[in-house]
mmCIF file of C-alpha atoms in Angstrom:
data_model
loop_
_atom_site.group_PDB
_atom_site.id
_atom_site.type_symbol
_atom_site.label_atom_id
_atom_site.label_comp_id
_atom_site.label_asym_id
_atom_site.label_seq_id
_atom_site.Cartn_x
_atom_site.Cartn_y
_atom_site.Cartn_z
ATOM 1 C CA LEU J 268 -36.164 159.349 -48.516
ATOM 2 C CA ARG J 269 -34.251 160.163 -51.685
ATOM 3 C CA ASP J 270 -31.999 162.601 -49.792
ATOM 4 C CA GLU J 271 -31.136 159.887 -47.283
ATOM 5 C CA ILE J 272 -30.403 157.403 -50.059
ATOM 6 C CA SER J 273 -28.256 159.993 -51.823
ATOM 7 C CA THR J 274 -26.254 160.650 -48.637
ATOM 8 C CA ILE J 275 -25.641 156.957 -48.029
ATOM 9 C CA THR J 276 -24.853 155.921 -51.600
ATOM 10 C CA GLY J 277 -23.331 159.119 -52.995
ATOM 11 C CA ILE J 278 -25.738 158.981 -55.933
ATOM 12 C CA ASP J 279 -27.052 162.388 -56.985
ATOM 13 C CA THR J 280 -30.691 163.030 -56.142
ATOM 14 C CA SER J 281 -31.319 164.076 -59.750
ATOM 15 C CA ALA J 282 -30.108 160.644 -60.880
ATOM 16 C CA LEU J 283 -32.399 158.942 -58.362
ATOM 17 C CA ILE J 284 -35.406 160.930 -59.607
ATOM 18 C CA GLY J 285 -34.445 160.451 -63.243
ATOM 19 C CA THR J 286 -36.216 161.673 -66.361
ATOM 20 C CA SER J 287 -37.883 160.093 -69.335
ATOM 21 C CA HIS J 288 -34.944 161.068 -71.558
ATOM 22 C CA PRO J 289 -33.145 157.857 -72.595
ATOM 23 C CA ASP J 290 -29.712 159.545 -72.566
ATOM 24 C CA PHE J 291 -30.131 161.186 -69.159
ATOM 25 C CA LEU J 292 -27.415 159.209 -67.314
ATOM 26 C CA ASN J 293 -24.839 160.151 -69.950
ATOM 27 C CA SER J 294 -25.010 163.725 -68.664
ATOM 28 C CA PHE J 295 -22.894 162.429 -65.753
ATOM 29 C CA SER J 296 -19.285 161.627 -66.579
ATOM 30 C CA ALA J 297 -18.154 158.010 -66.524
ATOM 31 C CA ALA J 298 -15.942 158.721 -63.497
ATOM 32 C CA HIS J 299 -18.870 160.328 -61.664
ATOM 33 C CA ARG J 300 -21.089 157.292 -62.268
ATOM 34 C CA MET J 301 -18.294 154.937 -61.214
ATOM 35 C CA SER J 302 -18.001 156.842 -57.932
ATOM 36 C CA TRP J 303 -21.581 155.824 -57.099
ATOM 37 C CA ALA J 304 -20.348 152.236 -56.745
ATOM 38 C CA SER J 305 -17.017 153.038 -55.071
ATOM 39 C CA ARG J 306 -18.317 152.121 -51.599
ATOM 40 C CA ARG J 307 -20.597 149.325 -52.698
ATOM 41 C CA GLN J 308 -19.924 145.899 -51.229
ATOM 42 C CA THR J 309 -21.004 142.754 -53.053
ATOM 43 C CA THR J 310 -21.015 139.096 -52.069
ATOM 44 C CA ARG J 311 -19.449 138.084 -55.376
ATOM 45 C CA THR J 312 -16.481 140.029 -56.774
ATOM 46 C CA GLU J 313 -17.965 139.902 -60.274
ATOM 47 C CA ASP J 314 -21.094 141.759 -59.130
ATOM 48 C CA GLU J 315 -19.000 144.910 -58.613
ATOM 49 C CA ALA J 316 -19.029 145.097 -62.400
ATOM 50 C CA TYR J 317 -22.345 143.436 -63.224
ATOM 51 C CA CYS J 318 -24.337 145.856 -61.033
ATOM 52 C CA LEU J 319 -23.134 148.729 -63.249
ATOM 53 C CA LEU J 320 -24.286 147.336 -66.602
ATOM 54 C CA GLY J 321 -27.541 149.300 -66.617
ATOM 55 C CA ILE J 322 -25.925 152.551 -65.465
ATOM 56 C CA PHE J 323 -23.551 152.425 -68.433
ATOM 57 C CA ASP J 324 -26.038 150.830 -70.858
ATOM 58 C CA VAL J 325 -23.631 147.934 -71.460
ATOM 59 C CA SER J 326 -24.419 144.328 -72.319
ATOM 60 C CA MET J 327 -21.871 141.591 -71.695
ATOM 61 C CA PRO J 328 -21.942 137.922 -70.630
ATOM 62 C CA LEU J 329 -22.062 137.188 -66.897
ATOM 63 C CA ILE J 330 -19.230 134.786 -66.105
ATOM 64 C CA TYR J 331 -19.145 133.971 -62.410
ATOM 65 C CA GLY J 332 -15.718 132.744 -61.435
ATOM 66 C CA GLU J 333 -13.773 135.325 -63.481
ATOM 67 C CA GLY J 334 -13.211 137.539 -60.435
ATOM 68 C CA ASN J 335 -11.682 140.973 -61.102
ATOM 69 C CA LYS J 336 -11.620 140.319 -64.843
ATOM 70 C CA ALA J 337 -15.311 141.252 -64.876
ATOM 71 C CA PHE J 338 -14.542 144.880 -64.020
ATOM 72 C CA ARG J 339 -11.817 145.009 -66.660
ATOM 73 C CA ARG J 340 -14.277 143.702 -69.266
ATOM 74 C CA LEU J 341 -16.803 146.324 -68.182
ATOM 75 C CA GLN J 342 -14.292 149.119 -68.760
ATOM 76 C CA GLU J 343 -13.388 147.693 -72.155
ATOM 77 C CA GLU J 344 -17.061 147.660 -73.158
ATOM 78 C CA ILE J 345 -17.539 151.244 -71.958
ATOM 79 C CA VAL J 346 -14.553 152.369 -74.046
ATOM 80 C CA LYS J 347 -16.094 150.719 -77.127
ATOM 81 C CA ARG J 348 -19.333 152.680 -76.698
ATOM 82 C CA SER J 349 -18.198 156.032 -75.325
ATOM 83 C CA ASN J 350 -15.699 158.784 -76.001
ATOM 84 C CA ASP J 351 -15.650 159.830 -72.340
ATOM 85 C CA LEU J 352 -12.019 159.954 -71.188
ATOM 86 C CA THR J 353 -13.008 160.149 -67.519
ATOM 87 C CA ILE J 354 -13.297 156.346 -67.493
ATOM 88 C CA PHE J 355 -9.529 156.551 -66.875
ATOM 89 C CA ALA J 356 -9.858 159.216 -64.131
ATOM 90 C CA TRP J 357 -9.204 157.246 -60.937
ATOM 91 C CA SER J 358 -6.611 157.183 -58.159
ATOM 92 C CA PRO J 359 -4.378 154.178 -57.363
ATOM 93 C CA SER J 360 -4.443 152.915 -53.780
ATOM 94 C CA GLY J 361 -0.882 151.572 -53.676
ATOM 95 C CA ASN J 362 2.582 152.930 -54.314
ATOM 96 C CA THR J 363 3.471 150.978 -57.448
ATOM 97 C CA GLU J 364 5.470 152.968 -59.976
ATOM 98 C CA TYR J 365 4.010 151.315 -63.059
ATOM 99 C CA CYS J 366 0.303 150.537 -63.288
ATOM 100 C CA SER J 367 -2.431 149.964 -65.847
ATOM 101 C CA VAL J 368 -4.541 152.768 -67.254
ATOM 102 C CA LEU J 369 -7.590 150.618 -66.345
ATOM 103 C CA ALA J 370 -8.854 150.694 -62.761
ATOM 104 C CA PRO J 371 -8.748 147.519 -60.630
ATOM 105 C CA SER J 372 -12.204 148.079 -59.088
ATOM 106 C CA PRO J 373 -14.930 150.739 -58.637
ATOM 107 C CA ALA J 374 -13.318 151.681 -55.304
ATOM 108 C CA ALA J 375 -10.553 153.458 -57.258
ATOM 109 C CA PHE J 376 -13.145 156.065 -58.336
ATOM 110 C CA PHE J 377 -14.004 157.110 -54.778
ATOM 111 C CA GLY J 378 -12.528 160.600 -55.282
ATOM 112 C CA SER J 379 -13.771 161.047 -58.861
ATOM 113 C CA ARG J 380 -17.295 162.286 -58.159
ATOM 114 C CA ASP J 381 -16.592 165.859 -59.302
ATOM 115 C CA VAL J 382 -14.724 164.972 -62.498
ATOM 116 C CA LYS J 383 -16.477 166.570 -65.469
ATOM 117 C CA LYS J 384 -15.996 165.279 -68.983
ATOM 118 C CA PHE J 385 -14.648 167.504 -71.725
ATOM 119 C CA THR J 386 -16.999 168.857 -74.343
ATOM 120 C CA SER J 387 -16.274 167.422 -77.777
ATOM 121 C CA ALA J 388 -15.757 170.963 -79.077
ATOM 122 C CA PHE J 389 -12.749 171.422 -76.776
ATOM 123 C CA PHE J 390 -11.107 168.013 -76.605
ATOM 124 C CA ASP J 391 -12.275 164.974 -78.526
ATOM 125 C CA PRO J 392 -9.387 162.558 -79.109
ATOM 126 C CA GLU J 393 -9.681 159.224 -80.831
ATOM 127 C CA PHE J 394 -8.919 156.222 -78.628
ATOM 128 C CA ALA J 395 -9.455 152.467 -78.615
ATOM 129 C CA LEU J 396 -8.200 149.329 -76.876
ATOM 130 C CA ASN J 397 -6.193 146.715 -78.715
ATOM 131 C CA ASN J 398 -3.589 144.033 -77.951
ATOM 132 C CA LYS J 399 -0.907 146.686 -77.296
ATOM 133 C CA GLY J 400 -2.983 148.678 -74.822
ATOM 134 C CA LEU J 401 -4.934 151.909 -75.086
ATOM 135 C CA ARG J 402 -4.214 153.523 -78.449
ATOM 136 C CA MET J 403 -4.835 157.248 -78.488
ATOM 137 C CA THR J 404 -4.171 160.174 -80.776
ATOM 138 C CA THR J 405 -3.606 163.174 -78.522
ATOM 139 C CA SER J 406 -1.018 165.575 -77.120
ATOM 140 C CA LEU J 407 0.602 165.351 -73.693
ATOM 141 C CA LEU J 408 1.931 168.004 -71.330
ATOM 142 C CA ARG J 409 5.524 167.581 -70.174
ATOM 143 C CA VAL J 410 5.704 168.297 -66.450
ATOM 144 C CA PRO J 411 8.730 167.889 -64.134
ATOM 145 C CA VAL J 412 7.663 166.295 -60.821
ATOM 146 C CA GLY J 413 9.562 165.753 -57.586
ATOM 147 C CA GLN J 414 11.765 167.847 -55.328
ATOM 148 C CA PRO J 415 13.694 170.821 -56.788
ATOM 149 C CA GLY J 416 16.975 169.614 -58.181
ATOM 150 C CA ALA J 417 15.729 166.016 -58.421
ATOM 151 C CA GLU J 418 12.801 166.403 -60.786
ATOM 152 C CA THR J 419 11.691 163.579 -63.039
ATOM 153 C CA LEU J 420 9.971 164.257 -66.335
ATOM 154 C CA ARG J 421 6.398 162.980 -66.488
ATOM 155 C CA TYR J 422 3.735 163.317 -69.142
ATOM 156 C CA PHE J 423 0.300 164.664 -68.185
ATOM 157 C CA LEU J 424 -2.716 163.150 -69.931
ATOM 158 C CA ARG J 425 -5.788 165.391 -69.789
ATOM 159 C CA LEU J 426 -8.989 163.475 -69.042
ATOM 160 C CA GLY J 427 -11.585 166.052 -67.975
ATOM 161 C CA GLY J 428 -12.252 169.302 -66.163
ATOM 162 C CA SER J 429 -11.789 172.671 -67.844
ATOM 163 C CA SER J 430 -9.406 173.932 -70.492
ATOM 164 C CA SER J 431 -7.450 176.049 -67.981
ATOM 165 C CA ASN J 432 -7.422 173.490 -65.129
ATOM 166 C CA PRO J 433 -7.707 170.028 -66.650
ATOM 167 C CA ILE J 434 -7.869 166.915 -64.495
ATOM 168 C CA GLY J 435 -5.705 164.001 -65.536
ATOM 169 C CA VAL J 436 -3.046 161.444 -64.756
ATOM 170 C CA PHE J 437 0.721 161.265 -65.103
ATOM 171 C CA LEU J 438 2.384 158.826 -67.458
ATOM 172 C CA ILE J 439 5.872 157.328 -67.572
ATOM 173 C CA LYS J 440 7.475 156.950 -70.985
ATOM 174 C CA VAL J 441 9.104 153.521 -71.357
ATOM 175 C CA GLY J 442 9.651 153.442 -75.114
ATOM 176 C CA PRO J 443 8.928 155.319 -78.348
ATOM 177 C CA GLY J 444 5.258 156.238 -78.121
ATOM 178 C CA PHE J 445 4.606 153.787 -75.254
ATOM 179 C CA PHE J 446 3.647 154.749 -71.699
ATOM 180 C CA PHE J 447 2.599 153.363 -68.333
ATOM 181 C CA ARG J 448 0.390 155.121 -65.803
ATOM 182 C CA ASP J 449 2.435 156.376 -62.831
ATOM 183 C CA GLY J 450 0.789 154.536 -59.960
ATOM 184 C CA ARG J 451 2.373 156.711 -57.269
ATOM 185 C CA ILE J 452 0.564 159.902 -58.318
ATOM 186 C CA PRO J 453 -3.210 160.179 -57.764
ATOM 187 C CA LEU J 454 -5.686 161.876 -60.038
ATOM 188 C CA THR J 455 -4.412 165.451 -60.339
ATOM 189 C CA THR J 456 -5.499 168.886 -61.541
ATOM 190 C CA ALA J 457 -2.901 170.669 -63.655
ATOM 191 C CA SER J 458 -2.233 174.299 -62.839
ATOM 192 C CA GLU J 459 -2.592 177.065 -65.390
ATOM 193 C CA SER J 460 1.190 177.487 -65.534
ATOM 194 C CA GLU J 461 1.635 173.786 -66.290
ATOM 195 C CA THR J 462 -1.111 173.959 -68.912
ATOM 196 C CA ARG J 463 0.613 176.904 -70.601
ATOM 197 C CA ALA J 464 3.935 175.044 -70.639
ATOM 198 C CA GLY J 465 5.053 173.504 -73.862
ATOM 199 C CA GLY J 466 3.180 170.352 -74.780
ATOM 200 C CA LEU J 467 4.028 167.623 -77.217
ATOM 201 C CA ARG J 468 2.662 167.670 -80.709
ATOM 202 C CA THR J 469 -0.423 165.566 -81.336
ATOM 203 C CA SER J 470 0.614 162.024 -82.172
ATOM 204 C CA GLU J 471 -0.434 158.412 -81.778
ATOM 205 C CA LEU J 472 0.621 156.781 -78.517
ATOM 206 C CA TYR J 473 -0.064 153.654 -76.485
ATOM 207 C CA ILE J 474 -0.742 153.371 -72.757
ATOM 208 C CA ALA J 475 -0.365 149.955 -71.150
ATOM 209 C CA THR J 476 -3.463 148.165 -69.865
ATOM 210 C CA ALA J 477 -1.521 145.294 -68.265
ATOM 211 C CA LEU J 478 1.132 145.365 -65.576
ATOM 212 C CA PRO J 479 4.699 144.692 -66.750
ATOM 213 C CA ASN J 480 6.519 141.529 -65.723
ATOM 214 C CA THR J 481 9.548 143.737 -65.207
ATOM 215 C CA THR J 482 10.569 147.249 -66.181
ATOM 216 C CA ASP J 483 14.279 146.706 -65.538
ATOM 217 C CA PRO J 484 16.559 146.435 -68.577
ATOM 218 C CA VAL J 485 18.621 143.284 -68.872
ATOM 219 C CA ASN J 486 22.017 143.920 -67.283
ATOM 220 C CA LEU J 487 24.552 141.730 -69.060
ATOM 221 C CA THR J 488 27.269 142.625 -66.567
ATOM 222 C CA THR J 489 25.560 140.349 -64.038
ATOM 223 C CA PHE J 490 26.324 137.294 -66.166
ATOM 224 C CA SER J 491 29.630 135.496 -65.516
ATOM 225 C CA TRP J 492 29.105 132.824 -68.190
ATOM 226 C CA ILE J 493 27.425 133.192 -71.560
ATOM 227 C CA ARG J 494 27.096 130.261 -73.961
ATOM 228 C CA PHE J 495 26.366 130.786 -77.651
ATOM 229 C CA SER J 496 24.787 128.152 -79.915
ATOM 230 C CA VAL J 497 25.200 128.165 -83.698
ATOM 231 C CA PRO J 498 24.123 125.663 -86.371
ATOM 232 C CA PHE J 499 26.571 122.759 -86.831
ATOM 233 C CA HIS J 500 29.181 123.163 -89.523
ATOM 234 C CA PRO J 501 32.219 120.875 -89.992
ATOM 235 C CA HIS J 502 34.609 123.850 -90.022
ATOM 236 C CA CYS J 503 32.943 125.721 -87.154
ATOM 237 C CA HIS J 504 33.845 124.934 -83.534
ATOM 238 C CA PRO J 505 31.840 127.084 -81.069
ATOM 239 C CA THR J 506 33.403 127.483 -77.645
ATOM 240 C CA PRO J 507 32.174 128.964 -74.348
ATOM 241 C CA PHE J 508 33.135 132.569 -73.849
ATOM 242 C CA ILE J 509 33.600 134.523 -70.631
ATOM 243 C CA PRO J 510 33.190 138.232 -71.440
ATOM 244 C CA ALA J 511 35.452 140.944 -70.181
ATOM 245 C CA GLN J 512 33.985 144.131 -68.724
ATOM 246 C CA LEU J 513 30.954 145.080 -70.831
#
């Protein structure tokens, strides 16, 4: 029966049998455990997250009515308790250029079953969530992506796998030390040649956990009328100004 359950659910038979060791489930990466719920259907959206509390040994309030926020809270709690970077090893389903480093639902981990976490001896960066996003002290690999002659520079964040063929995601740099996940590129394995390419020095960086309202810079040339306001002064007479070519 356990083999049939494993085939239907995708849960490893060893996990179904279990052991008496209290830390047994932590031998599976966070992405691997998330994949067990990637095909699960629940009546309430919140239960997509709440049904995983025991698997990740997480306690958090159950707030029915919060919708998809429940899964975001679950990921935040996992990050507080674990140094497993594979919690960010998922593939976007859309074609949005900028996306959050946090997954929208367990379904995003459907292809993450085989993602192995790094050993702390090889790669053990410090990371935490705060009001700016995911703060991490690590190094990135600079990788040109796209067609020859029209490459765009992207930054590869290693999340798991092996030292020679790490699995990770691509980031877009939008400011000094600040990045978004590139939502058009799925979870990817870097080649040995890309791994050997020059990386950035280890530094502190932030990766956004919320979608941007806009990523377009303000284009002042689209304005035909700009009005300035200054504090009143008897000898100061502000007037409207129509700019020339900016």
